Each structure stands twice: as structure tokens, then as C-alpha cells.
XYZ file of C-alpha atoms in Angstrom:
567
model
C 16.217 -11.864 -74.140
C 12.341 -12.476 -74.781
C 12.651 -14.357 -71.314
C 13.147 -11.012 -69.657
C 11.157 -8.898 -71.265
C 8.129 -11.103 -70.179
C 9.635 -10.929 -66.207
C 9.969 -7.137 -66.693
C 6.135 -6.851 -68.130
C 5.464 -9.179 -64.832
C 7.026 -6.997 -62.301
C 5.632 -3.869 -63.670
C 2.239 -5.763 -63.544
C 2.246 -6.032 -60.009
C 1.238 -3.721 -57.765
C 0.278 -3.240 -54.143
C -2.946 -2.396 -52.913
C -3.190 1.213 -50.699
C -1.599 1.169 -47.207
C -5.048 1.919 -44.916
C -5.837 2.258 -41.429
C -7.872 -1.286 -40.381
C -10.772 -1.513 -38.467
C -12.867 -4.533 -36.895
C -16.454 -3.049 -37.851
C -18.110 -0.585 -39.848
C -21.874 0.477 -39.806
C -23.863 0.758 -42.246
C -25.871 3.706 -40.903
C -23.577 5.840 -39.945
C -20.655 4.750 -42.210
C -18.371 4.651 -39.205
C -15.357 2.428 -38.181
C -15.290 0.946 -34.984
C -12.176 -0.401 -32.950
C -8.579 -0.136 -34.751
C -6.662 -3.209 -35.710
C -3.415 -1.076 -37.123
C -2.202 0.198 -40.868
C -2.356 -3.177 -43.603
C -2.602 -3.284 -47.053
C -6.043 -2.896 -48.242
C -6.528 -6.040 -49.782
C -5.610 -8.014 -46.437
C -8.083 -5.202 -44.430
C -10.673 -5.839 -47.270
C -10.523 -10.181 -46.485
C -12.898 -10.346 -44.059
C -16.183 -8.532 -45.397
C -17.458 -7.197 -42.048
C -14.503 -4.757 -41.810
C -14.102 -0.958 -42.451
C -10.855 0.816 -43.939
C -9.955 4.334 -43.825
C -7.863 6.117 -46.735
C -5.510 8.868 -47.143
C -8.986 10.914 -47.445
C -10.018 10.179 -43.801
C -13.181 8.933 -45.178
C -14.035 4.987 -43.776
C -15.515 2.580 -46.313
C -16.812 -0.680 -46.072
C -14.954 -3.547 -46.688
C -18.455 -5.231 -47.346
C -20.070 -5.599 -50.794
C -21.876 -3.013 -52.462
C -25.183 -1.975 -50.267
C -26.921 1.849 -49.980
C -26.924 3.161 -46.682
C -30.813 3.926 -45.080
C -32.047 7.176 -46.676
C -31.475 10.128 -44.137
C -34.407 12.047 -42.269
C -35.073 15.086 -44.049
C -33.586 17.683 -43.577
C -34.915 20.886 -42.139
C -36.518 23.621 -45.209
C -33.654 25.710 -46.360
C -35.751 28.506 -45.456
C -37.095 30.070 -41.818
C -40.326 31.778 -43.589
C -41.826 31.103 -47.276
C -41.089 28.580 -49.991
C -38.204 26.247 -49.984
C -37.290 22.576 -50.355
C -35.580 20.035 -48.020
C -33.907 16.947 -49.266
C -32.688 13.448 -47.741
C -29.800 11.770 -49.157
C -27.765 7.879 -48.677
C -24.806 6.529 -49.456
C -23.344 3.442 -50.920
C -20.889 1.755 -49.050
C -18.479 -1.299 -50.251
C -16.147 -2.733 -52.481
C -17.083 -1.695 -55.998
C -18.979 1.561 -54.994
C -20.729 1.993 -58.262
C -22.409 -1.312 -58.489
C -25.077 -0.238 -56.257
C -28.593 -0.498 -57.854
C -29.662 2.633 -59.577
C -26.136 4.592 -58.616
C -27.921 8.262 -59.324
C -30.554 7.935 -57.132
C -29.104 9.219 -53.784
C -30.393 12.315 -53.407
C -33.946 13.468 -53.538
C -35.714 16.946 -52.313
C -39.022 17.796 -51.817
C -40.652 21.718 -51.915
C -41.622 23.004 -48.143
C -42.749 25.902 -46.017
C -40.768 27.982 -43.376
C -42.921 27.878 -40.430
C -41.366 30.515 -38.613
C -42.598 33.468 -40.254
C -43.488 35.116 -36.982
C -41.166 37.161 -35.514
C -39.027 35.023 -32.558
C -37.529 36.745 -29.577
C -35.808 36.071 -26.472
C -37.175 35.234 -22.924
C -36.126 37.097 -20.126
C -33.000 35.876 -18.506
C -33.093 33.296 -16.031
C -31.774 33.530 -12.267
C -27.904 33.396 -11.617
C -26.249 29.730 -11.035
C -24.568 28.812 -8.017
C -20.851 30.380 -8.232
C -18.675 27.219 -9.197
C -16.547 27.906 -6.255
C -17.367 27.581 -2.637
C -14.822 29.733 -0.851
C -12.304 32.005 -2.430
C -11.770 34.087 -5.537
C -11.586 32.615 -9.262
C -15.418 31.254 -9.645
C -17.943 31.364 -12.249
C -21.562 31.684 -12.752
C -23.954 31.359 -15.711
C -27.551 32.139 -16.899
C -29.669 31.562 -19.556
C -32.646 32.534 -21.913
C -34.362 30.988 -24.018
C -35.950 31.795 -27.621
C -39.401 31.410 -27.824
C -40.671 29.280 -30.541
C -39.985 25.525 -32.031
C -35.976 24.493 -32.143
C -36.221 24.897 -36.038
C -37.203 29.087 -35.500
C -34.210 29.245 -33.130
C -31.811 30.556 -35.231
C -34.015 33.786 -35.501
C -33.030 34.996 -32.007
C -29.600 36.836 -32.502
C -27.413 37.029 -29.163
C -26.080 34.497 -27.101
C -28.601 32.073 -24.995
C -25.951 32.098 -22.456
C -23.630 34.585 -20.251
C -21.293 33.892 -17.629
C -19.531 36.355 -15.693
C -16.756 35.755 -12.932
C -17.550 36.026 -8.822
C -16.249 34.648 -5.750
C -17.226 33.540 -2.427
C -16.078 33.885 1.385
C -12.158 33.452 2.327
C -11.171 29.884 2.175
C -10.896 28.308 5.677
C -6.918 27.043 6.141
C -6.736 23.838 7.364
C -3.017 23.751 9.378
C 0.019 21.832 8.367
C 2.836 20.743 10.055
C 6.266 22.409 9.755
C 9.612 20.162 9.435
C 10.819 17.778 12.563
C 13.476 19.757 14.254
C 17.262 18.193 14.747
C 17.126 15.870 17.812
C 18.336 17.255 21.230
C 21.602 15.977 22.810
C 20.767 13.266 24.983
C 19.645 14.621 28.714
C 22.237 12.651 29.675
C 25.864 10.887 29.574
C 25.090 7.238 30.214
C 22.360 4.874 31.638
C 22.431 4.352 35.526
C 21.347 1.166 36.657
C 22.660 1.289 40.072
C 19.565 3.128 41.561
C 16.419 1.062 42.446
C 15.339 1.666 39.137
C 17.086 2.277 35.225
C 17.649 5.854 34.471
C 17.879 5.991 30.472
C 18.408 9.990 29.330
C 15.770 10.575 26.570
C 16.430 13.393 23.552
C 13.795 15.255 21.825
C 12.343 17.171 18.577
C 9.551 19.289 17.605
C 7.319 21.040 15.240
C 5.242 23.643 14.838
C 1.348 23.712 13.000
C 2.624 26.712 11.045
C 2.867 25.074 7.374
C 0.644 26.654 7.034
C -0.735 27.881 10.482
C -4.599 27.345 10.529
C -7.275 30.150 9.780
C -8.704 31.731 12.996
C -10.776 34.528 11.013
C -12.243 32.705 8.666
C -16.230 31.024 8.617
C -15.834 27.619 9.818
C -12.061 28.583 11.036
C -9.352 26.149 10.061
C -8.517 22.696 11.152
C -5.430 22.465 13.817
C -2.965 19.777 13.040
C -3.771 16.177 13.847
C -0.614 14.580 16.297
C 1.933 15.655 18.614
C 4.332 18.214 18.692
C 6.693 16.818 20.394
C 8.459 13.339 19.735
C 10.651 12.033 23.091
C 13.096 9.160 22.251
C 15.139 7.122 24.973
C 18.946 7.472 24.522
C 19.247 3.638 24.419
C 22.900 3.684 22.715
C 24.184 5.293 25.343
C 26.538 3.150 27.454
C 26.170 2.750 30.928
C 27.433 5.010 33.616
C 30.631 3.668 35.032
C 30.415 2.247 38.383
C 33.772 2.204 40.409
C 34.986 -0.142 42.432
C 35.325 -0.495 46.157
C 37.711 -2.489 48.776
C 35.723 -5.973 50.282
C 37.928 -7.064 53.837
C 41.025 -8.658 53.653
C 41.119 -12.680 53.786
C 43.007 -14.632 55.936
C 46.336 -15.640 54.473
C 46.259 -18.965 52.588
C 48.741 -20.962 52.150
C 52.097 -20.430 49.428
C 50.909 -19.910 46.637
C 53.633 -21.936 44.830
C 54.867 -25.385 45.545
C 58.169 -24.701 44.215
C 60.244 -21.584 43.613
C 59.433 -18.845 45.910
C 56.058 -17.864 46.211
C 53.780 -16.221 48.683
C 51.281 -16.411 51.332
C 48.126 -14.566 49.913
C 45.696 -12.305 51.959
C 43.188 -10.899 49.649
C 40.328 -8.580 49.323
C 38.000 -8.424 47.040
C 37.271 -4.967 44.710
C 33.271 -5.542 45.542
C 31.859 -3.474 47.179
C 30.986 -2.431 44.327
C 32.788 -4.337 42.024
C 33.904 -1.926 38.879
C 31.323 -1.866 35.919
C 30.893 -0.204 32.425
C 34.431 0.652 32.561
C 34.535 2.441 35.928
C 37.752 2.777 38.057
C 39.257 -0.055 39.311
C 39.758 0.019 43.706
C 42.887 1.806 44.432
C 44.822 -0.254 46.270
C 46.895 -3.298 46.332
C 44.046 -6.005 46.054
C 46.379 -9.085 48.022
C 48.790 -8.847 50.779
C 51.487 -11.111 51.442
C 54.437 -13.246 52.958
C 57.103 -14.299 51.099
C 57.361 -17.884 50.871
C 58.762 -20.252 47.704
C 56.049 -20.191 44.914
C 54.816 -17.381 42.649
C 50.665 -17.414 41.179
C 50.142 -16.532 37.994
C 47.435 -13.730 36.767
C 44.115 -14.089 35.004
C 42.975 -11.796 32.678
C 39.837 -9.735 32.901
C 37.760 -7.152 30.367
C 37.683 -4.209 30.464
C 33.470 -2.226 29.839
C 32.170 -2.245 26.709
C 32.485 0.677 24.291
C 29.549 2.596 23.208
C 27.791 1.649 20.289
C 28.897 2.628 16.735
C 26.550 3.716 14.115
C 24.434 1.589 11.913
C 25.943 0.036 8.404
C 23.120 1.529 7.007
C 20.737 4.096 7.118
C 17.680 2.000 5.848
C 17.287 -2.095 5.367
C 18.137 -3.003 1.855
C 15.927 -6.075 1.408
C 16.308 -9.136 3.771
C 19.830 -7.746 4.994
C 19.444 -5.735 8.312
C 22.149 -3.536 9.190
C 23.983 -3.949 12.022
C 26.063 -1.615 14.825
C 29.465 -2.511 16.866
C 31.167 -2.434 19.919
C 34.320 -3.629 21.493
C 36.239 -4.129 25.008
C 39.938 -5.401 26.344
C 41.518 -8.271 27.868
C 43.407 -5.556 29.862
C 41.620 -4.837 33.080
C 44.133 -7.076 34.310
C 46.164 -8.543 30.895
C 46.629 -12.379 31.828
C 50.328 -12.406 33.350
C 52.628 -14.455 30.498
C 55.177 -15.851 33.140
C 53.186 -18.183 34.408
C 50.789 -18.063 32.305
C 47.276 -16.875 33.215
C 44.030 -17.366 31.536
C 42.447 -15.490 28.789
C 39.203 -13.477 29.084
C 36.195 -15.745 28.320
C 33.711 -14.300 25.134
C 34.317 -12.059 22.416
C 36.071 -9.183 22.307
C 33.682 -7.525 19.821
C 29.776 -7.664 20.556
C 26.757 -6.628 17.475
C 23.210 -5.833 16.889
C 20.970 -5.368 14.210
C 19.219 -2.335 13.472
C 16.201 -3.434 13.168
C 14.280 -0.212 14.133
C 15.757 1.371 10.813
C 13.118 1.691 7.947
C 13.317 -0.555 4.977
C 15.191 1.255 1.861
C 12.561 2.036 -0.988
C 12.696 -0.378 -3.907
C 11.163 1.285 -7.498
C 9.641 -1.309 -9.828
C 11.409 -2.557 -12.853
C 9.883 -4.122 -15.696
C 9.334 -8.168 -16.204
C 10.293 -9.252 -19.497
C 7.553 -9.101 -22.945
C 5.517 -12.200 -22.823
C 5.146 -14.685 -26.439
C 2.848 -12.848 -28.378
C -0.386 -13.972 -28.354
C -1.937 -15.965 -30.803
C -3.403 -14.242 -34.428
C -6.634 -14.317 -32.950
C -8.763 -14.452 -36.445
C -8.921 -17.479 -39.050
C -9.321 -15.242 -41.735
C -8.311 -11.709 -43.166
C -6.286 -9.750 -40.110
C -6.263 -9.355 -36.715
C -4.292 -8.038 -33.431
C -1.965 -10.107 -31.635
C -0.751 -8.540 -28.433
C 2.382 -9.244 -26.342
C 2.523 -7.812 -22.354
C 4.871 -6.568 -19.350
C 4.456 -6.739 -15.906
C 6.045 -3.825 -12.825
C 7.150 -7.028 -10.887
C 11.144 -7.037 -11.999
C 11.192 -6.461 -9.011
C 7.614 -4.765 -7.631
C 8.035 -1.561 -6.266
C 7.974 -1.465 -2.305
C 8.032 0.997 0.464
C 7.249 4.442 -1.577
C 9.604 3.082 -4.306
C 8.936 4.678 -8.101
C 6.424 2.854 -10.066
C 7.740 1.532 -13.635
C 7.481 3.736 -16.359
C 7.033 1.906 -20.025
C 3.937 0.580 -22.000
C 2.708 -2.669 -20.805
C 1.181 -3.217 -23.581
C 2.140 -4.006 -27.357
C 0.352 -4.940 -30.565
C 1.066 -6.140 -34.083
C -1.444 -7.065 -36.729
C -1.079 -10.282 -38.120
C -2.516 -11.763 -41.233
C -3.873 -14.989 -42.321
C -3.674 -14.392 -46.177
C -7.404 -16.634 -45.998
C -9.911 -14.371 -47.007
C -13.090 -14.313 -44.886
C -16.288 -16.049 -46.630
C -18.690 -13.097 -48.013
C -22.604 -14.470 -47.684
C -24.968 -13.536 -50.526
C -27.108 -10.537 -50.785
C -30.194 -10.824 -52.850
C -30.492 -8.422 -56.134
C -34.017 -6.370 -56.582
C -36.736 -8.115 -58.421
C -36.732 -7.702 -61.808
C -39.607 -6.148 -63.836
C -42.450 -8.238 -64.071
C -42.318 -10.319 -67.573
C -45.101 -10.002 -69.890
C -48.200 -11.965 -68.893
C -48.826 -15.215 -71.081
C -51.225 -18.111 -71.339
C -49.578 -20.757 -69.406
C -50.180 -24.149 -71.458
C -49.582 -22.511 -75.003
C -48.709 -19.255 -77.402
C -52.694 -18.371 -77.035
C -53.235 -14.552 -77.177
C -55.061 -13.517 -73.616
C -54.668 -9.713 -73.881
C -57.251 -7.608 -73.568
C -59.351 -10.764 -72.671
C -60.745 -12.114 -69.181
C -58.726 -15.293 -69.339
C -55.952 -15.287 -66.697
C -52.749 -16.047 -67.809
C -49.742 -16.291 -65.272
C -46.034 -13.985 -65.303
C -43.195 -14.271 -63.519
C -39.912 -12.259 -62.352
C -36.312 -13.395 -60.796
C -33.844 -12.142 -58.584
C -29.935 -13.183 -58.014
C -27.888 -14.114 -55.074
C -24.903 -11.368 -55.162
C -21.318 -11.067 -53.877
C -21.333 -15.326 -52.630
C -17.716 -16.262 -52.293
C -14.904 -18.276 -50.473
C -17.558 -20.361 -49.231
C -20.048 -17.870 -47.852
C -23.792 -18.618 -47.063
C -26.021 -18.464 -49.575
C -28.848 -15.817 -49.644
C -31.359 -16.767 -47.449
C -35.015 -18.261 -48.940
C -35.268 -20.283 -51.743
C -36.931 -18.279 -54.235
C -35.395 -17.724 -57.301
C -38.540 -17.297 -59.214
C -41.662 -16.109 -58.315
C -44.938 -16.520 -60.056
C -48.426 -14.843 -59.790
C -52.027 -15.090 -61.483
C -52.348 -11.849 -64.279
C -54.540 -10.746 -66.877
C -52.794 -8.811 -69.693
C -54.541 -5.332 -70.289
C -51.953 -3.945 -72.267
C -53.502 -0.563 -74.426
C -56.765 -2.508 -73.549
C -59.705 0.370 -73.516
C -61.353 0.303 -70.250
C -63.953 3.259 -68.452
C -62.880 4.301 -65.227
C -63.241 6.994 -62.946
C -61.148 9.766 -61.171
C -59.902 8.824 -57.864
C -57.170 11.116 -55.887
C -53.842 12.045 -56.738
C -50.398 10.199 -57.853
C -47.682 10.810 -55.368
C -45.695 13.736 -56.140
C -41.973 13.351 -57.663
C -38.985 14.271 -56.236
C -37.708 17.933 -57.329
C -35.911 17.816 -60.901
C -33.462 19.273 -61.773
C -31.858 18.826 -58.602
C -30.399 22.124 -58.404
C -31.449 25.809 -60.328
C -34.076 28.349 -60.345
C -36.173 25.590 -62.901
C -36.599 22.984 -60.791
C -39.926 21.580 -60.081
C -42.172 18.311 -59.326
C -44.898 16.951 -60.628
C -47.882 14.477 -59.634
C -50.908 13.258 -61.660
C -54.687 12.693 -60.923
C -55.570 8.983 -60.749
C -57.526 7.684 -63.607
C -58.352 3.974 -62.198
C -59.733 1.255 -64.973
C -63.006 0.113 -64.487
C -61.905 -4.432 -63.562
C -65.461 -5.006 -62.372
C -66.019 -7.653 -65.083
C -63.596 -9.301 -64.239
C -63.037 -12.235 -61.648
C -60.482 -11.163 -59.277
C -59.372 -14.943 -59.128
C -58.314 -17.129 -61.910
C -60.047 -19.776 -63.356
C -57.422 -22.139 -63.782
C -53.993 -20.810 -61.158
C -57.161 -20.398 -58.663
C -55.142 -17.540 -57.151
C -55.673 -13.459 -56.986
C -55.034 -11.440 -60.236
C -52.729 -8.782 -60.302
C -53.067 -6.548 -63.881
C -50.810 -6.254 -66.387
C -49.899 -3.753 -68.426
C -51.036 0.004 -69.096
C -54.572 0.162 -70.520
C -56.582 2.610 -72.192
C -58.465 4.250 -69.966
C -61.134 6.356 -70.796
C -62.308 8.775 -67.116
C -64.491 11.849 -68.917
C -63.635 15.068 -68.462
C -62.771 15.961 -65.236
C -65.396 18.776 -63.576
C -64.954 22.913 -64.193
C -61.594 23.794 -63.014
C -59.761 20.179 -61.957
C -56.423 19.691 -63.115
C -55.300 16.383 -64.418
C -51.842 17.368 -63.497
C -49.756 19.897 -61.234
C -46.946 21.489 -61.432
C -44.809 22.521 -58.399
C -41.987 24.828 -58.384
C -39.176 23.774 -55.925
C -38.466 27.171 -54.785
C -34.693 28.196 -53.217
C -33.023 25.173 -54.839
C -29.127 24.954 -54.864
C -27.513 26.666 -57.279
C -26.052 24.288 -59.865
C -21.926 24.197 -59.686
């Protein structure tokens, strides 16, 4: 039982850090993050030092340690004319916010004067702008003024600096367009003659008209006419050729019997050449062999008959490295060989092909490749983005085919769980330490023996094997002389440097800055006798300056005028 009431305090102990958005930089300046790396835990963000986060609050932080931004410009007086203050502010950025030195100090103001006490007013209006369009309706023009003055007086001028109003230019020349291919003729002819001296092929025909649109004729320049021809002629090529028929040759003289045994006959023939039948034209009319009776019969040889026309193409497009083809056919019947005795077949093939290789090639659209490995974590430390990637080559697309549509891109963070080293940052100075004889406990103050003091600093934030702050010096050491509530004459000399505004907000806030009362050192040597190096004085002395002439101040008082009102 105590067992798991210590697991139970355990689990309840443990507790995850703040989901955050990730990013690779962050500047100091600006306090922006540069260049995503994806949502992480904010302790894994917050292992490399030179990253940013951004919370729930949409605010980005450094993952860096504790450093104050540069102090703003001021900003401009709160007023346009009179008394008012401005005020310059900086931020501290890092892990552990509130360990920046001196954590109240990032705001200060200052009193100043609204310079633009004169009354501001606007210039006369400048010419019109080009219209944004060069032909046809729906354009725009602008002009402007300007208010005279510096930038700060600006806001003095009431009224827009700018008008636009709406115009338009000339009619729009129209360029023309072609209109759809019309259906094909019929073909001017049947079939293709070859008998004549030379090959008659009938041609079919389409056209189109430059009326999609038709091009301007009133317009300044008028419109483009279409680029091409109207008309597209095409030779009937499938066509089969005209049939040719056949005509009687002269008889032959008779031969002899035409079988050795059996009865037979004495052959005269003629020959059906002149022409001989083609492309399936009539055969001669006509007994082509004359003859005698004798003991022997011949047998009969088998001829084709034309070709067919062409059929259409297997496809309408070539699918890849496959080219469609187109058929035609003819018969062993023009005569059938005789069977009794037997005559000879037709030589060739019955059926005849071609490819269609005029056809265009079928589009292919692109398919995506397969995701690559992801890449490696690219980081040794804290996180980073690994990224995997596609290609459109599954297949390519080709011939107008669809691109791929998809990310070819992906991205994961990954995370080392080794946090990044974090280099040292040096601490202010401390305070200067009293100044002390340097050999024993002698008592130098208020004397002109020089004594020597000395301050430190400390290398910050060093860890998981970061750099150590750069220099060497810890310690450092100077020459003093201790003139601590020593009395001294001096003399007036200027003023102090005014304070910032306090309170910082209310109709009683003010500043303050002092007349100089400097100590008289003359007697003393502004080197030591024994460091042998310059002085510096220690301490806050007595200082006696007179009485300052008829009507100086030794302080002033200024009221910070127009002040924030307190919340």
C-alpha cells in the first residue's frame, strides 16, 4: 500500500511542458520568430537556445537566456502643440523572464514640445494618373495632396491625401478567333484511278470561319485577322481503287490434250488482258479457252478476288508504344481452285493490315511516384524538420495529359532529446568595493595615499557544455583614493543629466536634475605612487561650492506634462 501511494504522488508529479509552435530563430530586436519547424513540447523547442516559441497568446519568446531587448527610439510627443512627454521602452526576452537585471526598468519618458503649433493645411491636388486601363471601360485613376509641414504635424490635415475616381478609355481592339473545324466533306470521289497517266486520289475538305470572335474593323488600331488557313484539303487515301474490268487477249493456238489419260481436251486460250481485271472489276465475259475433246481433263487454279476497302482504325488515338491498326480482306474465288483435280491455292494472305500511324498519341495525366525515406533529423541537438518527397513521374504526364494533383512535399519534426549547449553571458559589474590600502588595514581616507579597489562580474546561463564567456576577466582592479565625506572646495560646473519622468503615469509626475558641484583634486597626483596607474575617486565627499550667484538654482524641477493616466 505505501508502495503506491509513492507511484501515485510520482505520476501526479509529472507534468508536460506547453504544446508551442517551434521556430528555428528569434531576434532579439524585434522579438520575432523566423522559419517554422512545427508544434513540440516546449521543453524540446526550448533545447537548443537560439530558438523562438510561440504560445497560446500568439506572443514569440526566446528560447535563449534571459537578455533585454535594445531600448526603442523614442517615441513621437503625445502632443501636436504644447507640453507633453515621449517615452522609449525594451523588453526582456528568454527563459526565466524576470531574471533580467533591474526587471522595472523598461520603460522611461522624458517631457517634450509639440512642434506643430502652426496651423497645417493641405496642398492643392496634384494632376490625374494615367487611367489603369488602356482600352475599355472598368479603369481607375488617382491623385494626391499633400500636407504641408514635417510627417510628425501630418495628422493635423483632416481629409484624405488621396482620391480615386473610375474612367475608361477607347473601345478595345478585337483580335479574331477561329470558329470550330466543320465535319469533313464526302470524298470528291468513289475510288482512286490509277489507270490514267497519272493517280487520281479524290480529296475531302473542312472549314472555318474567323468569327470567334470576328475581328474589330471600327476600332483604333482595328483587330488582328486570324493567323492560318481556312480551309484544310485531305486526300481520300482509304479509298480503294476504281475497278478496272477486264478485256479478251486473241485466242492461242490449240495445244495439245490436256490430259494423258481419261478424256481431256485440246486447249485454245485467250487471255482476259487487255486489261486484265483489277480492284475487283468485272471479269471478261466470255469463255476464256476453247476446245477439242480429246482423253484428259486440266484442273483449275485459284485466283483472288480485289481487296476490300479499308476498315476503321482500332483506335482513335495511340495508347503508348501500341499503334493501332486498320483491316482488309479478299477471296480465293475469282476462280475457286477446282477440287477434282485439284488446283492450286491463291498465294498470300487473305487478310492484309496497317498501322495508323497518322493518329495522335492518347493523352497520359501524371500519377504520383511513391514518398521517398524521410530524410535524416537534420540537427544534433534539440528539434528539427525531417522531410520526405513525391515525384509526377508514376507515370509523367504526356501529350496535354492532367498534371498530378497532391503535395510533394511532407514534414515531421523530429527530436534528439540532447539539449543544445547554451554559451555564457557575462553579468554587469558589480559596484565598485570600498577603496583600501593594498599591503595592510592602514586607514587612506580622506588622505593623498592611493590605495587600490576592485569589482567582479559572473559568467551566466553556461551549460551542457557551452562556451564560456568570452575574456578572462573575472576581476578587475584600478588605482583609487578614498574621499569618502572628505571636505573638499570646489566650484559650480553645468548641470546633472535630467531623470527620467516619475511617477510614470498621473498628473504628478515630474523629473529632476542637479547643478554640478565638482571637488576641488588639484592636490592631488592623478597617478599613484605605488600601482603607478591613473586614480579614479572614491566615494562621495564633502564638497563645499559657495553660494551659487542671484537667482541660480541648485536644482530643477520639471513637470512631465500629459502623462498617462495611471490604471
Amino acid at each position: 500500500m505505501r508502495l503506491l501511494q509513492v507511484l501515485l504522488v510520482l505520476l501526479v508529479s509529472v507534468t508536460r511542458s506547453e504544446c508551442v509552435k517551434c521556430y528555428e530563430s528569434f531576434n532579439q530586436t524585434s522579438g520575432h520568430c523566423g522559419k517554422e519547424i512545427g508544434e513540440v513540447d516546449e521543453d524540446n523547442c526550448c533545447q537548443n537556445p537560439h530558438y523562438g516559441y510561440q504560445a497560446t497568446d500568439g506572443v514569440c519568446q526566446s528560447c535563449g537566456p534571459p537578455a533585454w531587448s535594445p531600448w526603442s527610439a523614442w517615441s513621437p510627443c503625445n502632443v501636436l502643440c504644447g507640453e507633453g512627454v515621449r517615452q522609449k521602452s525594451r523588453k526582456c526576452f528568454g527563459v526565466n523572464r524576470n531574471e533580467c537585471e533591474n526587471p522595472e526598468d523598461k520603460l522611461q519618458w522624458e517631457p517634450c514640445t509639440g512642434t506643430c503649433c502652426d496651423a497645417h493645411v493641405w496642398g492643392s491636388w496634384l494632376p490625374w494618373s494615367s487611367c489603369s486601363v488602356t482600352c475599355g471601360n472598368g479603369g481607375a485613376r488617382k491623385r494626391q495632396r499633400v500636407c504641408s509641414g514635417p510627417p510628425e504635424c501630418h495628422s493635423d490635415c483632416s481629409g484624405a491625401s488621396v482620391e480615386t475616381e473610375k474612367c475608361s478609355a477607347h473601345t478595345c481592339s478585337v483580335h479574331g478567333g477561329w470558329s470550330s473545324w466543320s465535319d469533313w466533306s464526302l470524298c470528291s470521289g468513289s475510288c482512286i484511278n490509277d489507270q490514267l497517266h497519272a493517280v487520281t486520289i479524290p480529296s475531302k475538305q473542312r472549314h472555318r470561319s474567323c468569327s470567334n470572335p470576328a475581328p474589330s474593323n471600327d476600332t483604333v488600331p482595328p483587330g488582328n485577322g486570324c493567323q492560318g488557313d481556312a480551309k484544310q484539303v485531305q486526300p481520300c487515301s482509304e479509298l480503294p481503287n476504281c475497278p478496272v474490268n477486264g478485256n479478251w487477249g486473241a485466242w492461242s493456238p490449240f495445244g495439245p490434250c490436256s490430259s494423258s489419260c481419261g478424256k481431256g481436251l485440246k486447249l485454245s486460250t485467250r487471255m482476259c488482258d487487255r486489261p486484265a481485271p483489277k480492284y475487283g472489276g468485272q471479269v471478261c465475259d466470255g469463255l476464256s479457252t476453247r476446245s477439242n475433246a480429246c482423253q484428259t481433263v486440266c484442273p483449275v487454279d485459284g485466283f483472288w478476288s480485289g481487296w476490300s476497302s479499308w476498315g476503321e482504325c482500332s483506335s482513335s488515338c495511340i495508347p503508348g508504344a501500341q499503334v493501332p491498326v486498320r483491316t482488309r480482306h479478299r477471296s480465293c474465288n475469282n476462280p475457286a481452285p477446282s477440287s477434282s483435280p485439284p488446283g492450286a491455292g491463291c498465294p498470300g494472305d487473305s487478310r492484309g493490315t496497317e498501322n495508323c500511324s497518322h493518329l495522335p498519341h492518347c493523352p497520359v495525366d501524371g500519377g504520383l511516384g511513391s514518398w521517398s525515406a524521410w530524410s535524416a533529423c537534420p540537427v544534433t541537438c534539440g528539434v528539427g524538420v525531417q522531410q520526405s518527397v513525391r515525384n509526377c513521374d508514376s507515370p509523367a504526364p504526356k501529350y496535354g495529359g492532367r498534371q498530378c494533383s497532391g503535395e510533394l512535399r511532407k514534414t515531421k519534426v523530429c527530436t534528439t532529446h540532447v539539449h543544445c549547449p547554451v554559451d555564457g553571458v557575462w553579468s554587469e559589474w558589480s559596484p565598485w568595493q570600498p577603496c583600501t590600502y593594498p599591503f595592510s588595514g592602514r586607514n587612506i581616507r580622506c588622505t593623498q595615499t592611493g590605495g587600490k579597489q576592485l569589482r567582479n562580474r559572473t559568467c551566466l546561463h553556461q551549460d551542457h557544455n557551452g562556451s564560456i564567456c568570452p575574456g578572462i576577466n573575472l576581476i578587475e582592479f584600478r588605482a583609487c583614493y578614498d574621499v569618502s565625506g572628505c571636505y573638499f572646495k570646489g566650484s559650480w560646473e553645468g548641470w546633472e543629466s535630467w531623470s527620467s519622468c516619475t511617477p510614470s503615469c498621473g498628473d504628478n509626475s515630474k523629473r529632476i536634475r542637479r547643478r554640478k558641484c565638482s571637488p576641488d583634486y588639484s592636490n592631488y597626483n592623478p597617478v599613484t605612487s605605488r600601482l603607478k596607474k591613473k586614480a579614479a575617486f572614491h566615494g562621495t565627499p564633502i564638497t563645499d561650492c559657495g553660494d551659487l550667484p542671484p537667482r541660480d538654482q541648485k536644482f530643477q524641477v520639471q513637470p512631465c506634462v500629459n502623462m498617462p493616466a495611471c490604471p
